[in-house]
mmCIF file of C-alpha atoms in Angstrom:
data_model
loop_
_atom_site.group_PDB
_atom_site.id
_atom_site.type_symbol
_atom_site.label_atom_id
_atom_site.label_comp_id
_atom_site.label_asym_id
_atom_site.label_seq_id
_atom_site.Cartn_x
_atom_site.Cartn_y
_atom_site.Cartn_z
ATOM 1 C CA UNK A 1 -6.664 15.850 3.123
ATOM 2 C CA UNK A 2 -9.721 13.792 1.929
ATOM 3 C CA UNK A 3 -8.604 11.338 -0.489
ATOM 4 C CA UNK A 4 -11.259 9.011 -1.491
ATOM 5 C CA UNK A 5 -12.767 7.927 -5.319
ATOM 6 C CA UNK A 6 -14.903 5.149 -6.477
ATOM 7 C CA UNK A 7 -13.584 2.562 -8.516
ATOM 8 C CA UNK A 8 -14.094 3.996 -12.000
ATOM 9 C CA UNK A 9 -12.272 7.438 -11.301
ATOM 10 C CA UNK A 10 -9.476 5.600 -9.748
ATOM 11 C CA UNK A 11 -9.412 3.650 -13.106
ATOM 12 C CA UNK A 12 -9.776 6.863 -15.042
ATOM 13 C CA UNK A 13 -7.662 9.289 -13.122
ATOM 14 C CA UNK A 14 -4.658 6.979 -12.170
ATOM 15 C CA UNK A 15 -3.814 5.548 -15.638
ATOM 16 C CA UNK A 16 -4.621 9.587 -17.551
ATOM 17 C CA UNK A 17 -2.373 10.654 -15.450
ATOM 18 C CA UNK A 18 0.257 8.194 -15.742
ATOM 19 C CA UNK A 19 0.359 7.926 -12.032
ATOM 20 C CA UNK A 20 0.937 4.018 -12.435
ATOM 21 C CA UNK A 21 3.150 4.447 -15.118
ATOM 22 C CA UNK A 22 5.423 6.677 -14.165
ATOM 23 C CA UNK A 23 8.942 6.097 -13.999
ATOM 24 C CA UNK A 24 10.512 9.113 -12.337
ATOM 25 C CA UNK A 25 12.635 8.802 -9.579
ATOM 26 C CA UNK A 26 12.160 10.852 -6.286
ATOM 27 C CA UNK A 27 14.478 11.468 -3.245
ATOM 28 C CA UNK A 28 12.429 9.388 -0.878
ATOM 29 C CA UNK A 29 14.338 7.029 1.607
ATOM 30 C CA UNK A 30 15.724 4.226 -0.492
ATOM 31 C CA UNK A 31 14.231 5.524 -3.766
ATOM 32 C CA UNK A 32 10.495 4.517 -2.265
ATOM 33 C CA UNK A 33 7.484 6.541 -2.266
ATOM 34 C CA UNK A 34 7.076 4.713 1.793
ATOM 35 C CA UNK A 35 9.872 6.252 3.427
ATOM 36 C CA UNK A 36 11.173 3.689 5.246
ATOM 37 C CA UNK A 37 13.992 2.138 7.334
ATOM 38 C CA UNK A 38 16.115 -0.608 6.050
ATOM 39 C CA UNK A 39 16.548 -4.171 7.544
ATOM 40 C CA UNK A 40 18.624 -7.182 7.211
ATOM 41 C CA UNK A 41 18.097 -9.397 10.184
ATOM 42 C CA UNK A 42 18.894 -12.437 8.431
ATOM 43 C CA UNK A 43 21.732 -11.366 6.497
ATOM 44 C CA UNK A 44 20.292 -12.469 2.999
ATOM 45 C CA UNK A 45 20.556 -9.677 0.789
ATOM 46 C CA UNK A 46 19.217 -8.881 -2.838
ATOM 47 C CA UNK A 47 15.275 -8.612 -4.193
ATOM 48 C CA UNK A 48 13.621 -12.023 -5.586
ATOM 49 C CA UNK A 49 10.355 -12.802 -7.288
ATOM 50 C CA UNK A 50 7.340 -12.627 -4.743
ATOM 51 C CA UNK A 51 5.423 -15.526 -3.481
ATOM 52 C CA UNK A 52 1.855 -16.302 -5.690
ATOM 53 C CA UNK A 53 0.205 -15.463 -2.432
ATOM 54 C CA UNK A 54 1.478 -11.910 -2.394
ATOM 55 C CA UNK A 55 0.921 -11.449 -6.259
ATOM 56 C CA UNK A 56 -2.338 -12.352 -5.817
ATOM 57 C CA UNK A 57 -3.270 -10.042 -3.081
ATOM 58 C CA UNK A 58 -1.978 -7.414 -5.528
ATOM 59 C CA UNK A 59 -4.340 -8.878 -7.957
ATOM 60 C CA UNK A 60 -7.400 -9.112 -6.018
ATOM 61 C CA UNK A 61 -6.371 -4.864 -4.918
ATOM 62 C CA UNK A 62 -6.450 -3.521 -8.612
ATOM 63 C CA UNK A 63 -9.275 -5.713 -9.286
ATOM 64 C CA UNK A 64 -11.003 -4.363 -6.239
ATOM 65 C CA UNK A 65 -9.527 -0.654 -7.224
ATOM 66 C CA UNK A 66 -11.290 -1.534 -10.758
ATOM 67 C CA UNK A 67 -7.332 -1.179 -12.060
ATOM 68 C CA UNK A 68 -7.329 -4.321 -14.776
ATOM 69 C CA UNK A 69 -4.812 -6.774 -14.403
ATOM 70 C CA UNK A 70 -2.561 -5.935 -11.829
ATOM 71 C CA UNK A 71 1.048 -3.910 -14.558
ATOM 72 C CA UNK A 72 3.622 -4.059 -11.728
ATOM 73 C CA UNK A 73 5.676 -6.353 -10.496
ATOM 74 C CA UNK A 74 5.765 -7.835 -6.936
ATOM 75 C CA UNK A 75 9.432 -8.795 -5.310
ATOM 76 C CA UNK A 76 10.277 -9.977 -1.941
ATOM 77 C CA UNK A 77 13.711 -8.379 -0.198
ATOM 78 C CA UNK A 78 14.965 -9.037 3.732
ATOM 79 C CA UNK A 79 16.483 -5.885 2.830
ATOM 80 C CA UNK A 80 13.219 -3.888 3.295
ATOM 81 C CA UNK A 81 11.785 -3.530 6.979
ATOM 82 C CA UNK A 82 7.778 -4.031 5.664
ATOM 83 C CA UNK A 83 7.046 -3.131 2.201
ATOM 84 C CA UNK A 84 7.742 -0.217 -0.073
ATOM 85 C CA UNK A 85 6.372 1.140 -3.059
ATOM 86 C CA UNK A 86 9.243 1.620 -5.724
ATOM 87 C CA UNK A 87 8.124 4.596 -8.749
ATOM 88 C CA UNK A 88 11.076 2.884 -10.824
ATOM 89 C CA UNK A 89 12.898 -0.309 -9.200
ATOM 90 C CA UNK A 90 16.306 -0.682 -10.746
ATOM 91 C CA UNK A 91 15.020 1.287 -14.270
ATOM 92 C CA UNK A 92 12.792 -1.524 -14.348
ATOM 93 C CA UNK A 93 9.494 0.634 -13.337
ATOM 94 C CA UNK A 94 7.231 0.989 -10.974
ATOM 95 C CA UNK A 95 7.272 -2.006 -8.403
ATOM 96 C CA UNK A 96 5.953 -3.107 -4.834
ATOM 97 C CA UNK A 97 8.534 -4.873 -2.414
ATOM 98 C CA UNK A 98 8.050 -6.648 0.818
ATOM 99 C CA UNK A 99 9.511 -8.349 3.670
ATOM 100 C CA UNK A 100 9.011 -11.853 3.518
ATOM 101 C CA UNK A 101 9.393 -12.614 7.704
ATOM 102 C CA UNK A 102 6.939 -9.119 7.559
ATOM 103 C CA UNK A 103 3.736 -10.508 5.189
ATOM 104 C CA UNK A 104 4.127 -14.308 6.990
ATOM 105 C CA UNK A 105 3.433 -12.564 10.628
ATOM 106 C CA UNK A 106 1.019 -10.316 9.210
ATOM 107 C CA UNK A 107 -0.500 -13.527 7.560
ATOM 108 C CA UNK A 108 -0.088 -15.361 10.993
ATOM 109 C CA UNK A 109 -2.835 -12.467 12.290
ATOM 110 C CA UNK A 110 -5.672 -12.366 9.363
ATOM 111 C CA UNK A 111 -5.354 -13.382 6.068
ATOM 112 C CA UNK A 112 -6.558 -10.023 5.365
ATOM 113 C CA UNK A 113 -3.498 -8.377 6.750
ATOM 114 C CA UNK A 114 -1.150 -8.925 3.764
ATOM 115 C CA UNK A 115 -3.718 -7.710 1.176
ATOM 116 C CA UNK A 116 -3.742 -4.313 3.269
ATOM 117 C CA UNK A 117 -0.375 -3.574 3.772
ATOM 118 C CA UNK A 118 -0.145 -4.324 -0.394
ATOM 119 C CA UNK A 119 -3.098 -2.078 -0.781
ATOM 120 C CA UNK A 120 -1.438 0.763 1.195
ATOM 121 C CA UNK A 121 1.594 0.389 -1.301
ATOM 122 C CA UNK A 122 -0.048 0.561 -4.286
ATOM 123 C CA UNK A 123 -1.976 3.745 -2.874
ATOM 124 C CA UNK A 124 1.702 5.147 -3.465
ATOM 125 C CA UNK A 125 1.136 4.427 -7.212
ATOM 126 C CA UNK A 126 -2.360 5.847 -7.430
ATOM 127 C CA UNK A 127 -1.939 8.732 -4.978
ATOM 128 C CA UNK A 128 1.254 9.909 -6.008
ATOM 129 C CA UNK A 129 0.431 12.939 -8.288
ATOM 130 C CA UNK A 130 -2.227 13.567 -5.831
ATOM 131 C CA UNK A 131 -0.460 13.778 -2.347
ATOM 132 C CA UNK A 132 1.518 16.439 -0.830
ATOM 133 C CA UNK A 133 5.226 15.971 -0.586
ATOM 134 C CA UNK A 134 4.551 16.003 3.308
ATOM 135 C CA UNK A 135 5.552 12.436 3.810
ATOM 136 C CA UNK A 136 2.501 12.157 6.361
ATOM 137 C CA UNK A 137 0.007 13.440 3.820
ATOM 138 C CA UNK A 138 1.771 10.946 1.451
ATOM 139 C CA UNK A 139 1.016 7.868 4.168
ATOM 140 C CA UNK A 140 -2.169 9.154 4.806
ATOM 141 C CA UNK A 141 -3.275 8.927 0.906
ATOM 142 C CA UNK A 142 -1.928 5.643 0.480
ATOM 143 C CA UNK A 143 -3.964 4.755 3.642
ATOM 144 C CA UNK A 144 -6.916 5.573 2.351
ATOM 145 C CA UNK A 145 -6.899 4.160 -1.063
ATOM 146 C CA UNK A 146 -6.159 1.249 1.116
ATOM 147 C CA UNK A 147 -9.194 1.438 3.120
ATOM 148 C CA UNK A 148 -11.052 2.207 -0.125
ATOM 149 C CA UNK A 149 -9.325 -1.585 -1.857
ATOM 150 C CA UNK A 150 -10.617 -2.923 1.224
ATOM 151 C CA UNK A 151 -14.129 -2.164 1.129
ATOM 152 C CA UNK A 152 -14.138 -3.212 -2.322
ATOM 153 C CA UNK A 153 -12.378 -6.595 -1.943
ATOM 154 C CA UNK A 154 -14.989 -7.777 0.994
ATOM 155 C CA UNK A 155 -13.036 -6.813 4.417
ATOM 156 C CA UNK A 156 -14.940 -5.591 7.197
ATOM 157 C CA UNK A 157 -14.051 -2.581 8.989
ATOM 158 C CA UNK A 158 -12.013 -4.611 11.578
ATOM 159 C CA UNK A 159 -10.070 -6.404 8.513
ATOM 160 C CA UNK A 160 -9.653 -3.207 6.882
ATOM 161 C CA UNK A 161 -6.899 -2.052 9.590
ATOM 162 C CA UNK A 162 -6.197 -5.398 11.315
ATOM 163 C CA UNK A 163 -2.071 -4.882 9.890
ATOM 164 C CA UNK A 164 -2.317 -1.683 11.581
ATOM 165 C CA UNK A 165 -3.968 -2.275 14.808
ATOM 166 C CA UNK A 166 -2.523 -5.811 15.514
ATOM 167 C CA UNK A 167 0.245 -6.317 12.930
ATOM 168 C CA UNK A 168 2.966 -3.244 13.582
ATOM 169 C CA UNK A 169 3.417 -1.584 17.217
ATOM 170 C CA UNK A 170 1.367 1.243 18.645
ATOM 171 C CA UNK A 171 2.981 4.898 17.616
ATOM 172 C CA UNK A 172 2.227 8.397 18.012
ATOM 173 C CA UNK A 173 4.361 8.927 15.214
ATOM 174 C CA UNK A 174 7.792 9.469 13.337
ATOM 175 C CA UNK A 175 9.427 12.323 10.891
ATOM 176 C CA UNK A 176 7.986 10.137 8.146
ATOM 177 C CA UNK A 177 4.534 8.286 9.391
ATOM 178 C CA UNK A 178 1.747 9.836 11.063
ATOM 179 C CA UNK A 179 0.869 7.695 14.047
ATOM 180 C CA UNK A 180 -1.509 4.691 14.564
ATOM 181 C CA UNK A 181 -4.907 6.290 15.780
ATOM 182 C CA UNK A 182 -4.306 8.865 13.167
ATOM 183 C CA UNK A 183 -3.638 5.971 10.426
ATOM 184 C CA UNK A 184 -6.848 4.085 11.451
ATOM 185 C CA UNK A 185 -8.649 6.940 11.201
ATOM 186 C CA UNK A 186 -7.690 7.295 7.601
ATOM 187 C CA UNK A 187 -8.141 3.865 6.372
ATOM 188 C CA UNK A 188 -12.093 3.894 8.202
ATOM 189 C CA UNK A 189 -13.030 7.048 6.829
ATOM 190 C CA UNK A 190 -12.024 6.165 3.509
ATOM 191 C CA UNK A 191 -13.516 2.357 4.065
ATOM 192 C CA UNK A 192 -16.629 4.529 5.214
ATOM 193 C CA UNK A 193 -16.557 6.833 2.437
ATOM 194 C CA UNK A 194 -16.341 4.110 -0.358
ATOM 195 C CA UNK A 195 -19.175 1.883 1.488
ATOM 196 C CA UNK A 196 -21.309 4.920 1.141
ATOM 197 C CA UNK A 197 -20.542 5.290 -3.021
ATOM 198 C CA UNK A 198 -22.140 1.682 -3.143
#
């Protein structure tokens, strides 16, 4: 699947469609479009406001996607292994949540980590209605808008997966995410795709 749109269909297509609005629930791990594994290393428990560096990353994406002003909320949770895209957090709508310990490694690597990893997330927003219910299809559509928010927002190709190539561990793959090289792929040819639109 080829998922890739410049900056004013993503504007025009995600909000028609509701995609961003949308509160219906699905059956997805944990209630998350990004199935994924919980974690509680510390033992803290519970979701709290994010940090204004991780609400601005958010910002800068739907700027970058051409989005307006970012209309989700951003929370933090030790709960959550990385991050996960929520279609309807608590009946409180559509929301992005992340592991602090996660974003301040990923932020240890590149500053441009973080921003990807939120970008991928809110590809679960925009690509929803789009994707198949194959969870890797679903991955691989949120990767791409990702590579696409990348372009936009000034990362070079090398930024554009540096959370994926340095940031999380080398896989060939899981019942629920396609595997690294496959991931990369996405994210270039979509950064590749987007660069050409330009």
């Amino acid at each position: 699947m080829v998922f890739y749109i410049n900056r004013r269909q993503f504007l025009v297509s995600s909000i028609s469609c509701g995609c961003l609005l949308s509160s219906a629930t699905t059956s997805h791990a944990a209630g998350s479009l990004c199935a994924m594994t919980r974690s509680n290393p510390s033992g803290r428990s519970g979701i709290f406001e994010g940090s204004n560096a991780a609400k601005k990353d958010a910002d800068d994406v739907f700027e970058a996607l051409g989005l307006g002003p970012r209309n989700m909320p951003v929370y933090a949770s030790y709960e959550i292994a990385n991050a996960a895209a929520f279609p309807d957090l608590n009946g409180q709508g559509p929301a992005i949540v992340y592991n602090p310990d996660f974003m301040t490694r990923l932020n240890n690597i590149n500053g441009w980590a973080p921003a990807s990893v939120i970008a991928h997330e809110i590809g679960h927003h925009v690509a929803r209605d789009r994707a198949s219910p194959n969870s890797h299809r679903r991955e691989l559509a949120a990767d791409e808008v990702s590579g696409c928010a990348m372009f936009w927002a000034g990362a070079s190709r090398k930024q554009a997966t540096v959370a994926m190539t340095e940031g999380l561990p080398t896989n060939t793959g899981s019942p629920t995410h396609p595997g690294t090289a496959q991931r990369v792929d996405a994210i270039l040819e979509a950064y590749d795709r987007c660069a050409a639109l330009q």
